[in-house]
CSV table of C-alpha atoms in Angstrom, one decimal:
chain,number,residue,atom,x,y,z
I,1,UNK,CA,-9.9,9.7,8.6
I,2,UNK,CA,-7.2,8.2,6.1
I,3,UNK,CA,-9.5,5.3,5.8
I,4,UNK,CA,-12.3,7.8,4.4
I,5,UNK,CA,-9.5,9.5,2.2
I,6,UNK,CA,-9.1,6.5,0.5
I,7,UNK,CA,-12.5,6.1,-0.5
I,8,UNK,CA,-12.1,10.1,-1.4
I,9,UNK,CA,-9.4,8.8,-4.0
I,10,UNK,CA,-11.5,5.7,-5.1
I,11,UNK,CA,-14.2,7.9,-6.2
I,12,UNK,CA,-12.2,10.6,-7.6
I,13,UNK,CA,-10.6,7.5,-10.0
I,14,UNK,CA,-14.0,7.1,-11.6
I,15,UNK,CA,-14.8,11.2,-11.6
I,16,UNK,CA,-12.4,11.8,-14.5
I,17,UNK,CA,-14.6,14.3,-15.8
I,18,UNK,CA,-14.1,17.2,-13.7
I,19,UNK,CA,-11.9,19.4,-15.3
I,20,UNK,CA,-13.5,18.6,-19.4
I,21,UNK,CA,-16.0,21.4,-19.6
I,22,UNK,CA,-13.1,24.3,-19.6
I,23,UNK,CA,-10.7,25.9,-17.5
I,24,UNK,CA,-11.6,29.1,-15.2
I,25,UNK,CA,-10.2,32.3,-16.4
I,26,UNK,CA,-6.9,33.7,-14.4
I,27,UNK,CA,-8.3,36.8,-13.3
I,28,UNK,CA,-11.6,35.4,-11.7
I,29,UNK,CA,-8.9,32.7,-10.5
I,30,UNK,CA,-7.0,35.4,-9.0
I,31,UNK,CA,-10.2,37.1,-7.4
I,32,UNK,CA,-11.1,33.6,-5.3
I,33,UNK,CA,-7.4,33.3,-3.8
I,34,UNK,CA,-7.3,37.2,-2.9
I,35,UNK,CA,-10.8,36.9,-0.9
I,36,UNK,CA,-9.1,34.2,0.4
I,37,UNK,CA,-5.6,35.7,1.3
I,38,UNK,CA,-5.2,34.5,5.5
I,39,UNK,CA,-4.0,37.4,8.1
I,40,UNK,CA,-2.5,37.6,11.3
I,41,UNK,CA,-4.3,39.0,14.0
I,42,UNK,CA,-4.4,39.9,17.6
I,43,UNK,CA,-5.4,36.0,18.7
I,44,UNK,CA,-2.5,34.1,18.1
I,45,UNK,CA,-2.8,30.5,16.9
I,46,UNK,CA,-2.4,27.8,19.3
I,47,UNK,CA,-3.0,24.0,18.3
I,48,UNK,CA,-5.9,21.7,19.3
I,49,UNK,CA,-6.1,18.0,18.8
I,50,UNK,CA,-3.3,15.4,18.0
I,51,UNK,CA,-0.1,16.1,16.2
I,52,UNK,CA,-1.4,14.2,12.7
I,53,UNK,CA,-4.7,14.2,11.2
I,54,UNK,CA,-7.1,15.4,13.7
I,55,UNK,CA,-5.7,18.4,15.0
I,56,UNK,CA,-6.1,21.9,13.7
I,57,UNK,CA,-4.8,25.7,14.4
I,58,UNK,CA,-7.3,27.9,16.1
I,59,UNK,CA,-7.2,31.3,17.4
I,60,UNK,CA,-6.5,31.7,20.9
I,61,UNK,CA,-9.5,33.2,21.8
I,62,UNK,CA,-12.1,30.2,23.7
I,63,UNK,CA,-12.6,31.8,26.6
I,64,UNK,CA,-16.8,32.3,26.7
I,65,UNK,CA,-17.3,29.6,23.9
I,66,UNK,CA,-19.7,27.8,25.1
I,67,UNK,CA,-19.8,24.8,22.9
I,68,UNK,CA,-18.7,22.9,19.8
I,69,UNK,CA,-20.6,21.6,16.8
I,70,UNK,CA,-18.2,18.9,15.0
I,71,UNK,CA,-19.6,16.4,12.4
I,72,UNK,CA,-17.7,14.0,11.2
I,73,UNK,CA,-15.8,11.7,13.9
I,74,UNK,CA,-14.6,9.0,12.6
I,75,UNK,CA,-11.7,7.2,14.9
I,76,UNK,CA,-10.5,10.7,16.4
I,77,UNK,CA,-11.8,12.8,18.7
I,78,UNK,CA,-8.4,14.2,19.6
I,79,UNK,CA,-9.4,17.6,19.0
I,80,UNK,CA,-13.1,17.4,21.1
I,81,UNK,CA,-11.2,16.2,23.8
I,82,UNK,CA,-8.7,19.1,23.7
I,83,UNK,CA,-11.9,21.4,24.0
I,84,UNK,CA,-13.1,19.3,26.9
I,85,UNK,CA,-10.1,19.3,28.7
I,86,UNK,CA,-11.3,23.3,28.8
I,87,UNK,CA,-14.2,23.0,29.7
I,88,UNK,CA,-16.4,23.3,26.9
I,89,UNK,CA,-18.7,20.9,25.8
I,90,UNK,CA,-19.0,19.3,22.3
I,91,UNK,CA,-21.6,17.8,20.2
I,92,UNK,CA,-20.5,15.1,17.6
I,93,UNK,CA,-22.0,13.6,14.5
I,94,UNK,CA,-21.4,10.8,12.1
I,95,UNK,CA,-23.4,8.1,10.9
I,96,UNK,CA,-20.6,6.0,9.9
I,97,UNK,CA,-19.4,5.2,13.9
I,98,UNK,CA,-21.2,4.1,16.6
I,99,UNK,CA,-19.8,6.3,19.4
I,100,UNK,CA,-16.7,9.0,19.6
I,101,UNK,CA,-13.5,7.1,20.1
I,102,UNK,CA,-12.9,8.4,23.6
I,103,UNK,CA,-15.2,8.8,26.5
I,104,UNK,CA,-15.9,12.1,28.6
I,105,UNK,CA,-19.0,13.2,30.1
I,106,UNK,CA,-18.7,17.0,27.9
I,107,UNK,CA,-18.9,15.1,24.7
I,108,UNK,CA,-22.6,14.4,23.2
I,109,UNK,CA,-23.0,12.3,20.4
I,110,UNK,CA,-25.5,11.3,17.7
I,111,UNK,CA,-25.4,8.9,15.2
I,112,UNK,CA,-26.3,11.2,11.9
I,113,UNK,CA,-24.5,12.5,9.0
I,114,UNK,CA,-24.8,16.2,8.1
I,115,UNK,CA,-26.7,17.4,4.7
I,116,UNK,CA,-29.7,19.7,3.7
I,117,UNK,CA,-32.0,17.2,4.9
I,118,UNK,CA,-33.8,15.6,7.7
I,119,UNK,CA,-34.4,11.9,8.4
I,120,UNK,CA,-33.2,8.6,9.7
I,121,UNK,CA,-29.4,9.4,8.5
I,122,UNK,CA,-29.5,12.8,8.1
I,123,UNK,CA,-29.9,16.2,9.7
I,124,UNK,CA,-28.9,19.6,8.9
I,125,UNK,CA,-26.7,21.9,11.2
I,126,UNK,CA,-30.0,24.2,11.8
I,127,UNK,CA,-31.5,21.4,12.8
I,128,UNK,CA,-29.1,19.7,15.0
I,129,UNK,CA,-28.1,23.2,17.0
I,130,UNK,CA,-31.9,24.1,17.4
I,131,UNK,CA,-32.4,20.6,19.6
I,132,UNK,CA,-28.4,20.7,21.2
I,133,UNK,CA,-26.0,23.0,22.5
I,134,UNK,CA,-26.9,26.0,24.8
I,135,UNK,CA,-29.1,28.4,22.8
I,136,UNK,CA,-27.0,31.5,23.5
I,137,UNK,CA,-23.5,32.2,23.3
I,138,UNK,CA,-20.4,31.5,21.4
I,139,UNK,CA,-19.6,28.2,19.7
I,140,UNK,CA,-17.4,26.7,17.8
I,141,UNK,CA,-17.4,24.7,14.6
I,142,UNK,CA,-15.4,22.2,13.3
I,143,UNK,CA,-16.6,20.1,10.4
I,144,UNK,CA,-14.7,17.2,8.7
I,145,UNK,CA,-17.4,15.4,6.3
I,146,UNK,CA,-15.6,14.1,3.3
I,147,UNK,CA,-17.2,16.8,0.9
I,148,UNK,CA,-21.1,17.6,2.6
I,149,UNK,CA,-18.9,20.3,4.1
I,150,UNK,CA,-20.4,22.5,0.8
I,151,UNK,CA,-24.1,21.7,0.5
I,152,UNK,CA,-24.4,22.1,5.0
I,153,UNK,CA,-22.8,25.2,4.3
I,154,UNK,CA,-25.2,26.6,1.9
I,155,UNK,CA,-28.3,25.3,3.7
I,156,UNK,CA,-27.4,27.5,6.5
I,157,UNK,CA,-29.0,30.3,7.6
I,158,UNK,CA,-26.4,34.1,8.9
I,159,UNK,CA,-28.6,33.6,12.0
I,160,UNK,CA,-27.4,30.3,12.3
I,161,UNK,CA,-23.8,30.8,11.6
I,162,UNK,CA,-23.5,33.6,13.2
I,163,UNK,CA,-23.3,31.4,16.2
I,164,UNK,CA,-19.9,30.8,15.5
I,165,UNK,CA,-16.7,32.4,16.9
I,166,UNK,CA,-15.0,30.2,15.0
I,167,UNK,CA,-15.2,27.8,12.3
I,168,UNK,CA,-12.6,25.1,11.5
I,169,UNK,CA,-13.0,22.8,7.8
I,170,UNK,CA,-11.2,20.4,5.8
I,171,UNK,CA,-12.7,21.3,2.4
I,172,UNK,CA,-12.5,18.8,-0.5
I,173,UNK,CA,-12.2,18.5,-3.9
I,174,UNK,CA,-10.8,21.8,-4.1
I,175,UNK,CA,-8.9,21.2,-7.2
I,176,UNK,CA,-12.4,21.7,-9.0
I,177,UNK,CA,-12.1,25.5,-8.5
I,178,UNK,CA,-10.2,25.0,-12.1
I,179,UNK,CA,-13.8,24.3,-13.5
I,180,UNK,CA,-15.8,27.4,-13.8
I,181,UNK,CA,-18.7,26.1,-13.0
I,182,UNK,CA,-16.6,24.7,-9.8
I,183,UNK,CA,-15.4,27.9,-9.0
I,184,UNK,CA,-18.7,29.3,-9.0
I,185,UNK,CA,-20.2,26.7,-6.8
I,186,UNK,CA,-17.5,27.2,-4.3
I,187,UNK,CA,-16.8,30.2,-5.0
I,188,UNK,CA,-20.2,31.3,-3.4
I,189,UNK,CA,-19.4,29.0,0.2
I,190,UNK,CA,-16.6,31.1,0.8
I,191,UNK,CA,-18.0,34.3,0.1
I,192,UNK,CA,-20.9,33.5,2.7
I,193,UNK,CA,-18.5,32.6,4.9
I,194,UNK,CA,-15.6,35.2,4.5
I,195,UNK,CA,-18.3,38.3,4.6
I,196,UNK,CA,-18.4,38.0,8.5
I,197,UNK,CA,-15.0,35.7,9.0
I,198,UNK,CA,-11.5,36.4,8.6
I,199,UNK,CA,-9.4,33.6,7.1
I,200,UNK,CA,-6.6,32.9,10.1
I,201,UNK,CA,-5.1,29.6,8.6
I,202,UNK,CA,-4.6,27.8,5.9
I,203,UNK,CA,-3.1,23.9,6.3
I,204,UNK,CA,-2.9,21.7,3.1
I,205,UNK,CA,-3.6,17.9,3.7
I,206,UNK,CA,-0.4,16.4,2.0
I,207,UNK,CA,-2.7,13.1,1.2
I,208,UNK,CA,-3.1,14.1,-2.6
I,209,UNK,CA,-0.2,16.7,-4.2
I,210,UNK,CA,-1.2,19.8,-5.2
I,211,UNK,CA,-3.1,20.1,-8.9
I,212,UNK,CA,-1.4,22.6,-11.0
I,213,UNK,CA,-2.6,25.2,-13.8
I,214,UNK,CA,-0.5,27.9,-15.1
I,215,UNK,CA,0.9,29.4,-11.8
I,216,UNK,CA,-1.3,28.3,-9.7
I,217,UNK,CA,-1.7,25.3,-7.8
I,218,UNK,CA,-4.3,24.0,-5.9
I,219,UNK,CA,-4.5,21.3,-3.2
I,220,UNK,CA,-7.1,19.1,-3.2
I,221,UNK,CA,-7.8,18.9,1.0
I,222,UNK,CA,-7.2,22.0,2.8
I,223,UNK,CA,-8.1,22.9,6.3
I,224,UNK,CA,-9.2,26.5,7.0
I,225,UNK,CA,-9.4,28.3,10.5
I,226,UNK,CA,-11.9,31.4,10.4
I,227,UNK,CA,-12.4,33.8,12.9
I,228,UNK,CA,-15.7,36.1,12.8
I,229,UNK,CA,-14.7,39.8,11.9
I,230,UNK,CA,-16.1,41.5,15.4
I,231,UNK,CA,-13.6,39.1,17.4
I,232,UNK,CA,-10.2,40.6,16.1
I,233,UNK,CA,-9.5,44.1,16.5
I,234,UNK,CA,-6.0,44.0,14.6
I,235,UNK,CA,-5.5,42.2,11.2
I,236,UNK,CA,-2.5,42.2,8.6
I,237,UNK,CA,-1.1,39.9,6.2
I,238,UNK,CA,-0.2,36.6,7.1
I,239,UNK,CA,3.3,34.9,4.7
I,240,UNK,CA,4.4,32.6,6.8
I,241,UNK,CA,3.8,29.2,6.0
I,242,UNK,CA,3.9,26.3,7.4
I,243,UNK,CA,2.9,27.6,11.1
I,244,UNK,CA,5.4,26.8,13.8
I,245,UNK,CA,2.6,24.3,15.0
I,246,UNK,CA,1.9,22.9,11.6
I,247,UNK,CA,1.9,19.3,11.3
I,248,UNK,CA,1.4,16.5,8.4
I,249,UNK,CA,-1.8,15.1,7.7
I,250,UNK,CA,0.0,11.6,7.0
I,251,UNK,CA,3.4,11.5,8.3
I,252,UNK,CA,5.1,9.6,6.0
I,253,UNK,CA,4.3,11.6,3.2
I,254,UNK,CA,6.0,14.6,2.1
I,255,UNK,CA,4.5,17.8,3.2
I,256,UNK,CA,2.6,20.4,1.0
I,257,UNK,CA,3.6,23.7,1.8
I,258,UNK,CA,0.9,26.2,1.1
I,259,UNK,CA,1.3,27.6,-2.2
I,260,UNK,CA,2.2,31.3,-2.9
I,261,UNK,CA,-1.3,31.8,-4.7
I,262,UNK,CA,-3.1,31.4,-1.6
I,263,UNK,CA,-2.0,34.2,0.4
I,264,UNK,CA,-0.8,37.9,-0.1
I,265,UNK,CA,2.5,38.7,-1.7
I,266,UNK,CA,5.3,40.6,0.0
């Protein structure tokens, strides 16, 4: 993944555009981090994957899942295997590889990227789930895809989502919130996602410092952990960050701590 993070900051070197047609107003600012604002709840967080890049916090609460959608593999599949270990099948996507880093006979892969569209490189997550994957039942997503993490988002269908217990994301280029047409545009993916989903986590990537406006700041790679609503029964305020079982993205870098703006206040 730090090989595609480099490309991430290669292109962002040309983008310097981004922030030139104004700045978002504070309030509406203060409006995306409050919908935003993680809690604690009755599944406590364990970790799944490796203890860098490729492992994420998820609620403890697989038991029934019966499978895992996860575009974007790349040269880790630490976090798969962690499912399969459990029991519970995945199927993996990315155009870029030829097959998952690891072998086991629970993980299924094709060689596509995710988008909005169908063809010899692409499929969308409707798609994808309608030909793999058991047809009822929990699953789980986790989705890694260098930016398309927007555009899949918005091309799927409640019925499809819905699928879901859980969905975890590294979202990019989140520093473009401070664009209003930015915030808009991402604005609207977490509102889909957050009317049926609790925010559980929230893990900067420490690849790229945090970008900052006024008192806020904004890291440019997060990873979220949701949880849908009807799965937690108990739900308050989460302030504690890092997690116990946080770990950084690149080691040798200094760590990002999640900034205060991001969750509630005392």
């Amino acid at each position: 993944m730090i090989g595609l993070l480099k490309d991430y900051v290669k292109a962002r070197l040309l983008d310097n555009d981004f922030m030139i047609s104004g700045t978002s107003k504070e309030e509406e600012l203060r409006e995306f981090f409050r919908d935003l604002f993680p809690v604690v709840t009755d599944k406590k967080l364990i970790r799944l994957g490796g203890s860098a890049d490729g492992g994420y916090l998820v609620p403890d609460d697989l038991d029934g899942c019966v499978g895992c959608f996860s575009p974007g593999v790349y040269n880790v599949s630490d976090f798969e295997l962690g499912l399969a270990e459990r029991g519970i099948p995945c199927f993996l996507a990315d155009f870029s590889v030829d097959a998952p880093a690891i072998h086991n006979d629970l993980l299924d892969f094709e060689k596509k990227f995710l988008g909005n569209e169908n063809n010899a490189k692409f499929m969308t997550l409707e798609n994808w789930m309608s030909r793999k994957g058991p047809h009822t039942g929990d699953l789980i997503l986790q989705m890694d895809i260098e930016g398309g993490e927007y555009e899949v988002l918005i091309e799927t269908s409640w019925e499809y989502l819905k699928r879901f217990r859980m969905i975890i994301i590294e979202f990019h280029s989140l520093d473009r919130i401070l664009n209003p047409i930015g915030l808009k545009l991402i604005g609207a993916v977490f509102k889909k996602i957050t009317k049926h989903f609790d925010v559980v986590h929230i893990h900067p990537n420490n690849y790229f410092k945090p970008i900052e406006y006024r008192d806020f700041k904004v890291p440019p790679i997060m990873e979220f952990s949701f949880l849908r609503k009807d799965r937690v029964s108990r739900r308050t305020p989460a302030r504690r960050f890092p997690h116990d079982l946080d770990r950084r993205n690149v080691a040798n870098r200094d760590d990002v701590v999640l900034p205060k703006c991001w969750f509630a206040p005392e």
